[in-house]
Short mmCIF file of C-alpha atoms and ligand atoms in Angstrom, two decimals:
data_model
loop_
_atom_site.label_atom_id
_atom_site.label_comp_id
_atom_site.label_asym_id
_atom_site.label_seq_id
_atom_site.Cartn_x
_atom_site.Cartn_y
_atom_site.Cartn_z
CA MET A 18 38.03 -0.51 9.94
CA LYS A 19 40.58 -2.74 8.31
CA GLU A 20 37.97 -5.23 7.25
CA ARG A 21 35.89 -2.48 5.78
CA ALA A 22 38.79 -1.19 3.74
CA THR A 23 39.39 -4.71 2.46
CA ARG A 24 35.80 -5.09 1.46
CA GLN A 25 35.84 -1.82 -0.43
CA ASP A 26 39.02 -2.94 -2.06
CA GLY A 27 37.15 -5.97 -3.27
CA LYS A 28 39.90 -8.40 -2.34
CA ASP A 29 37.74 -10.56 -0.12
CA ARG A 30 35.36 -10.88 -3.04
CA LEU A 31 38.07 -12.07 -5.39
CA PRO A 32 38.18 -15.87 -5.73
CA PRO A 33 41.60 -17.59 -5.74
CA GLY A 34 43.66 -17.13 -8.89
CA GLN A 35 41.52 -14.26 -10.20
CA TYR A 36 42.51 -10.65 -10.93
CA LEU A 37 40.24 -7.63 -10.98
CA THR A 38 39.44 -5.76 -14.16
CA GLU A 39 37.37 -2.65 -14.75
CA LYS A 40 36.85 -3.59 -18.38
CA TRP A 41 34.35 -6.14 -19.51
CA PRO A 42 36.04 -8.58 -21.89
CA VAL A 43 33.99 -10.37 -24.54
CA LEU A 44 34.32 -14.14 -24.78
CA HIS A 45 32.35 -16.72 -26.70
CA ALA A 46 32.53 -19.51 -29.24
CA GLY A 47 31.00 -18.81 -32.64
CA SER A 48 29.49 -15.59 -33.94
CA ILE A 49 27.09 -13.01 -32.51
CA PRO A 50 23.60 -14.13 -33.50
CA ARG A 51 21.12 -11.88 -35.26
CA PHE A 52 18.09 -10.90 -33.15
CA ASP A 53 14.64 -10.92 -34.73
CA PRO A 54 12.05 -9.87 -32.11
CA GLY A 55 9.22 -11.38 -34.18
CA GLN A 56 10.84 -14.83 -34.27
CA TRP A 57 12.47 -14.88 -30.84
CA ASP A 58 10.93 -17.03 -28.15
CA PHE A 59 11.88 -18.43 -24.76
CA LYS A 60 10.94 -22.00 -23.89
CA ILE A 61 10.89 -24.06 -20.72
CA TRP A 62 10.51 -27.79 -21.18
CA GLY A 63 11.50 -31.18 -19.82
CA LEU A 64 10.48 -32.10 -16.29
CA VAL A 65 7.83 -29.41 -15.82
CA GLU A 66 4.09 -29.50 -15.13
CA GLN A 67 3.46 -26.80 -17.70
CA PRO A 68 5.77 -26.34 -20.69
CA VAL A 69 6.13 -22.64 -21.45
CA ARG A 70 6.75 -20.61 -24.59
CA LEU A 71 7.08 -16.84 -24.24
CA THR A 72 7.37 -14.33 -27.06
CA TYR A 73 9.83 -11.49 -26.73
CA GLN A 74 7.05 -9.07 -25.74
CA GLU A 75 5.79 -11.50 -23.11
CA PHE A 76 9.26 -12.01 -21.69
CA VAL A 77 10.10 -8.33 -21.32
CA GLY A 78 6.65 -7.80 -19.77
CA LEU A 79 7.53 -10.02 -16.80
CA PRO A 80 8.22 -8.23 -13.50
CA LYS A 81 11.83 -7.10 -13.48
CA THR A 82 14.44 -6.51 -10.87
CA THR A 83 17.96 -5.13 -10.54
CA LEU A 84 20.76 -7.13 -9.00
CA ARG A 85 24.37 -6.23 -8.29
CA SER A 86 26.64 -9.13 -9.20
CA ASP A 87 30.31 -9.99 -9.35
CA ILE A 88 31.38 -11.95 -12.40
CA HIS A 89 34.29 -14.39 -12.53
CA CYS A 90 35.61 -15.72 -15.81
CA VAL A 91 37.63 -18.93 -15.88
CA THR A 92 40.29 -17.10 -17.92
CA ALA A 93 41.03 -15.36 -14.57
CA TRP A 94 39.44 -11.92 -14.82
CA SER A 95 36.79 -10.85 -12.33
CA LYS A 96 34.61 -7.78 -12.51
CA LEU A 97 32.81 -6.59 -9.38
CA ASP A 98 29.50 -4.80 -8.94
CA VAL A 99 27.83 -5.10 -12.30
CA ASN A 100 24.22 -3.92 -12.03
CA PHE A 101 22.15 -6.33 -14.05
CA GLU A 102 18.50 -5.75 -14.80
CA GLY A 103 16.11 -8.46 -15.88
CA VAL A 104 13.76 -11.15 -14.65
CA PRO A 105 14.66 -13.38 -11.67
CA ALA A 106 15.35 -16.90 -12.96
CA LYS A 107 13.25 -18.27 -10.13
CA ALA A 108 10.19 -16.35 -11.35
CA VAL A 109 10.72 -17.46 -14.94
CA LEU A 110 10.99 -21.13 -13.93
CA ALA A 111 7.95 -20.87 -11.66
CA LEU A 112 5.83 -20.26 -14.77
CA ALA A 113 6.56 -23.84 -15.83
CA LYS A 114 6.21 -25.46 -12.38
CA PRO A 115 9.28 -27.73 -12.20
CA LYS A 116 8.48 -31.30 -11.20
CA PRO A 117 9.98 -32.65 -7.95
CA ASP A 118 12.38 -34.95 -9.81
CA ALA A 119 13.92 -32.04 -11.76
CA THR A 120 17.35 -31.47 -10.20
CA PHE A 121 19.49 -30.20 -13.10
CA VAL A 122 18.99 -27.81 -15.96
CA MET A 123 20.41 -27.44 -19.42
CA VAL A 124 20.38 -23.80 -20.45
CA HIS A 125 19.93 -23.48 -24.22
CA ALA A 126 21.18 -20.55 -26.26
CA GLU A 127 21.45 -19.57 -29.92
CA GLN A 128 23.50 -21.74 -32.25
CA GLY A 129 23.22 -24.80 -30.01
CA TYR A 130 25.25 -23.40 -27.08
CA GLU A 131 24.40 -25.28 -23.91
CA ALA A 132 25.41 -24.86 -20.27
CA ASN A 133 24.42 -27.31 -17.53
CA LEU A 134 23.98 -26.59 -13.86
CA PRO A 135 22.12 -27.80 -10.79
CA LEU A 136 18.58 -26.42 -10.71
CA GLU A 137 19.17 -24.90 -7.26
CA TYR A 138 21.39 -22.21 -8.81
CA LEU A 139 18.50 -20.97 -10.95
CA LEU A 140 16.08 -21.09 -8.02
CA SER A 141 18.40 -19.02 -5.86
CA ASP A 142 17.74 -15.29 -5.43
CA ASP A 143 20.89 -14.17 -7.24
CA ALA A 144 20.18 -15.72 -10.67
CA LEU A 145 18.76 -13.46 -13.34
CA PHE A 146 17.78 -13.50 -16.99
CA ALA A 147 19.21 -10.10 -17.80
CA TYR A 148 18.67 -7.64 -20.64
CA ARG A 149 20.45 -4.62 -19.19
CA ALA A 150 23.76 -4.02 -17.43
CA ASP A 151 24.92 -0.85 -15.67
CA GLY A 152 21.98 1.18 -16.90
CA ARG A 153 22.17 0.24 -20.58
CA ASP A 154 20.75 -2.45 -22.79
CA LEU A 155 23.17 -5.35 -23.12
CA THR A 156 25.27 -4.96 -26.23
CA PRO A 157 24.98 -7.76 -28.84
CA GLU A 158 28.41 -9.12 -27.91
CA HIS A 159 27.42 -9.41 -24.23
CA GLY A 160 24.27 -11.35 -25.04
CA TRP A 161 21.52 -9.03 -26.26
CA PRO A 162 18.59 -9.54 -26.14
CA LEU A 163 18.89 -11.86 -23.15
CA ARG A 164 21.56 -13.58 -21.12
CA LEU A 165 21.66 -15.62 -17.99
CA VAL A 166 23.60 -14.33 -14.95
CA VAL A 167 24.61 -16.92 -12.34
CA PRO A 168 27.13 -15.04 -10.20
CA ARG A 169 28.17 -17.95 -7.97
CA LEU A 170 29.60 -19.99 -10.85
CA TYR A 171 32.27 -19.20 -13.45
CA PHE A 172 30.82 -17.01 -16.12
CA TRP A 173 30.65 -19.60 -18.90
CA LYS A 174 27.55 -20.98 -17.13
CA SER A 175 25.92 -17.58 -17.77
CA ALA A 176 24.77 -18.27 -21.31
CA LYS A 177 24.47 -15.31 -23.65
CA TRP A 178 21.67 -15.15 -26.26
CA VAL A 179 19.70 -17.56 -24.11
CA ARG A 180 16.53 -19.09 -25.58
CA GLY A 181 15.33 -21.59 -23.03
CA VAL A 182 15.78 -23.99 -20.18
CA GLU A 183 15.36 -27.76 -20.12
CA LEU A 184 14.72 -29.39 -16.75
CA LEU A 185 16.41 -32.71 -16.15
CA ALA A 186 16.52 -35.52 -13.59
CA LYS A 187 20.11 -36.33 -14.52
CA ASP A 188 23.01 -34.03 -15.25
CA ARG A 189 24.27 -33.77 -18.83
CA ARG A 190 27.35 -31.80 -19.94
CA GLY A 191 27.02 -28.57 -21.85
CA PHE A 192 29.31 -27.06 -24.50
CA TRP A 193 32.34 -25.98 -22.46
CA GLU A 194 31.82 -28.84 -20.03
CA ARG A 195 32.38 -31.25 -22.93
CA ASN A 196 35.43 -29.25 -23.98
CA GLY A 197 37.61 -29.39 -20.90
CA TYR A 198 35.89 -27.07 -18.47
CA HIS A 199 34.77 -28.26 -15.07
CA ASN A 200 31.27 -29.64 -14.77
CA HIS A 201 30.35 -27.66 -11.65
CA ALA A 202 32.47 -24.46 -11.92
CA ASP A 203 32.58 -22.96 -8.43
CA PRO A 204 35.18 -20.13 -8.59
CA TRP A 205 35.76 -20.27 -4.81
CA LYS A 206 36.91 -23.90 -5.21
CA GLU A 207 38.78 -23.13 -8.43
CA GLU A 208 36.76 -25.68 -10.35
CA ARG A 209 38.20 -24.55 -13.67
CA TYR A 210 39.03 -27.55 -15.82
CA SER A 211 38.39 -31.27 -15.92
CA SER A 212 38.42 -34.18 -18.32
CA PRO A 213 35.09 -35.17 -19.85
CA TRP A 214 35.27 -38.56 -18.15
CA GLU A 215 35.67 -37.13 -14.65
N1 LIG B 7 25.80 -18.39 -26.02
C1 LIG B 7 26.99 -18.37 -25.44
N2 LIG B 7 27.08 -17.89 -24.17
C2 LIG B 7 28.27 -17.83 -23.57
C3 LIG B 7 29.44 -18.28 -24.21
C4 LIG B 7 29.33 -18.78 -25.52
O1 LIG B 7 30.31 -19.22 -26.16
N3 LIG B 7 28.09 -18.79 -26.11
N4 LIG B 7 30.66 -18.20 -23.55
C5 LIG B 7 30.63 -18.11 -22.10
C6 LIG B 7 31.91 -17.69 -21.56
S1 LIG B 7 33.19 -18.78 -21.71
C7 LIG B 7 32.07 -16.53 -20.86
S2 LIG B 7 33.50 -16.17 -20.02
C8 LIG B 7 31.00 -15.51 -20.84
C9 LIG B 7 31.54 -14.18 -21.29
O2 LIG B 7 30.55 -13.22 -21.27
P1 LIG B 7 30.92 -11.77 -21.75
O3 LIG B 7 31.40 -11.90 -23.17
O4 LIG B 7 29.69 -10.97 -21.62
O5 LIG B 7 32.02 -11.28 -20.85
O6 LIG B 7 29.90 -15.86 -21.65
C10 LIG B 7 29.53 -17.21 -21.56
N5 LIG B 7 28.32 -17.36 -22.29
MO1 LIG B 8 34.86 -18.02 -20.24
#
């Protein structure tokens, strides 16, 4: 009974140093990009058998799913049980057939934003390219028309306004990772900050 109460409370789902919020703060570098459905595309390239380019219509035509995720921002707020709707990252990547030596990805978003992570996080069942949250289209400030959701890492890895994925044999640092954030970013290990040379 006690454990159940705790779970409902959400405390056992709160990583160390985080506090719960009901609100959904907006955080990003730069400005909110303009979305032009005729120009928008989504690309997968690098270490793949079959480089892929999808138009917006093609992307939103892919089989979709809904996933309930907790999100943890490095600035210490966490929000539980967000219902994201979109396309499983695993299914998107499968279109390009990653080569066996692909072990890392660089996620590319508008205005040159990049976030790096091990490929296994995108191949796991909880990673989603999302266009809706809690029953509504994502708002522009939360990443419309498409954002990544990787719930097991701090939220800066979940690129908003995402436009593609590059598959890599060797890790390379993304935007925040070059600017003092941790390269790996596991909230349960409090991997918040690091120097670029570490
Ligand atoms: N394209 C892009 N995506 C981004 C960022 C950014 O600066 N640009 N910031 C990241 C950071 S630091 C966080 S905490 C989350 C915040 O997402 P939210 O504004 O939807 O809460 O987006 C991430 N995705
Ligand atoms: Mo963040």
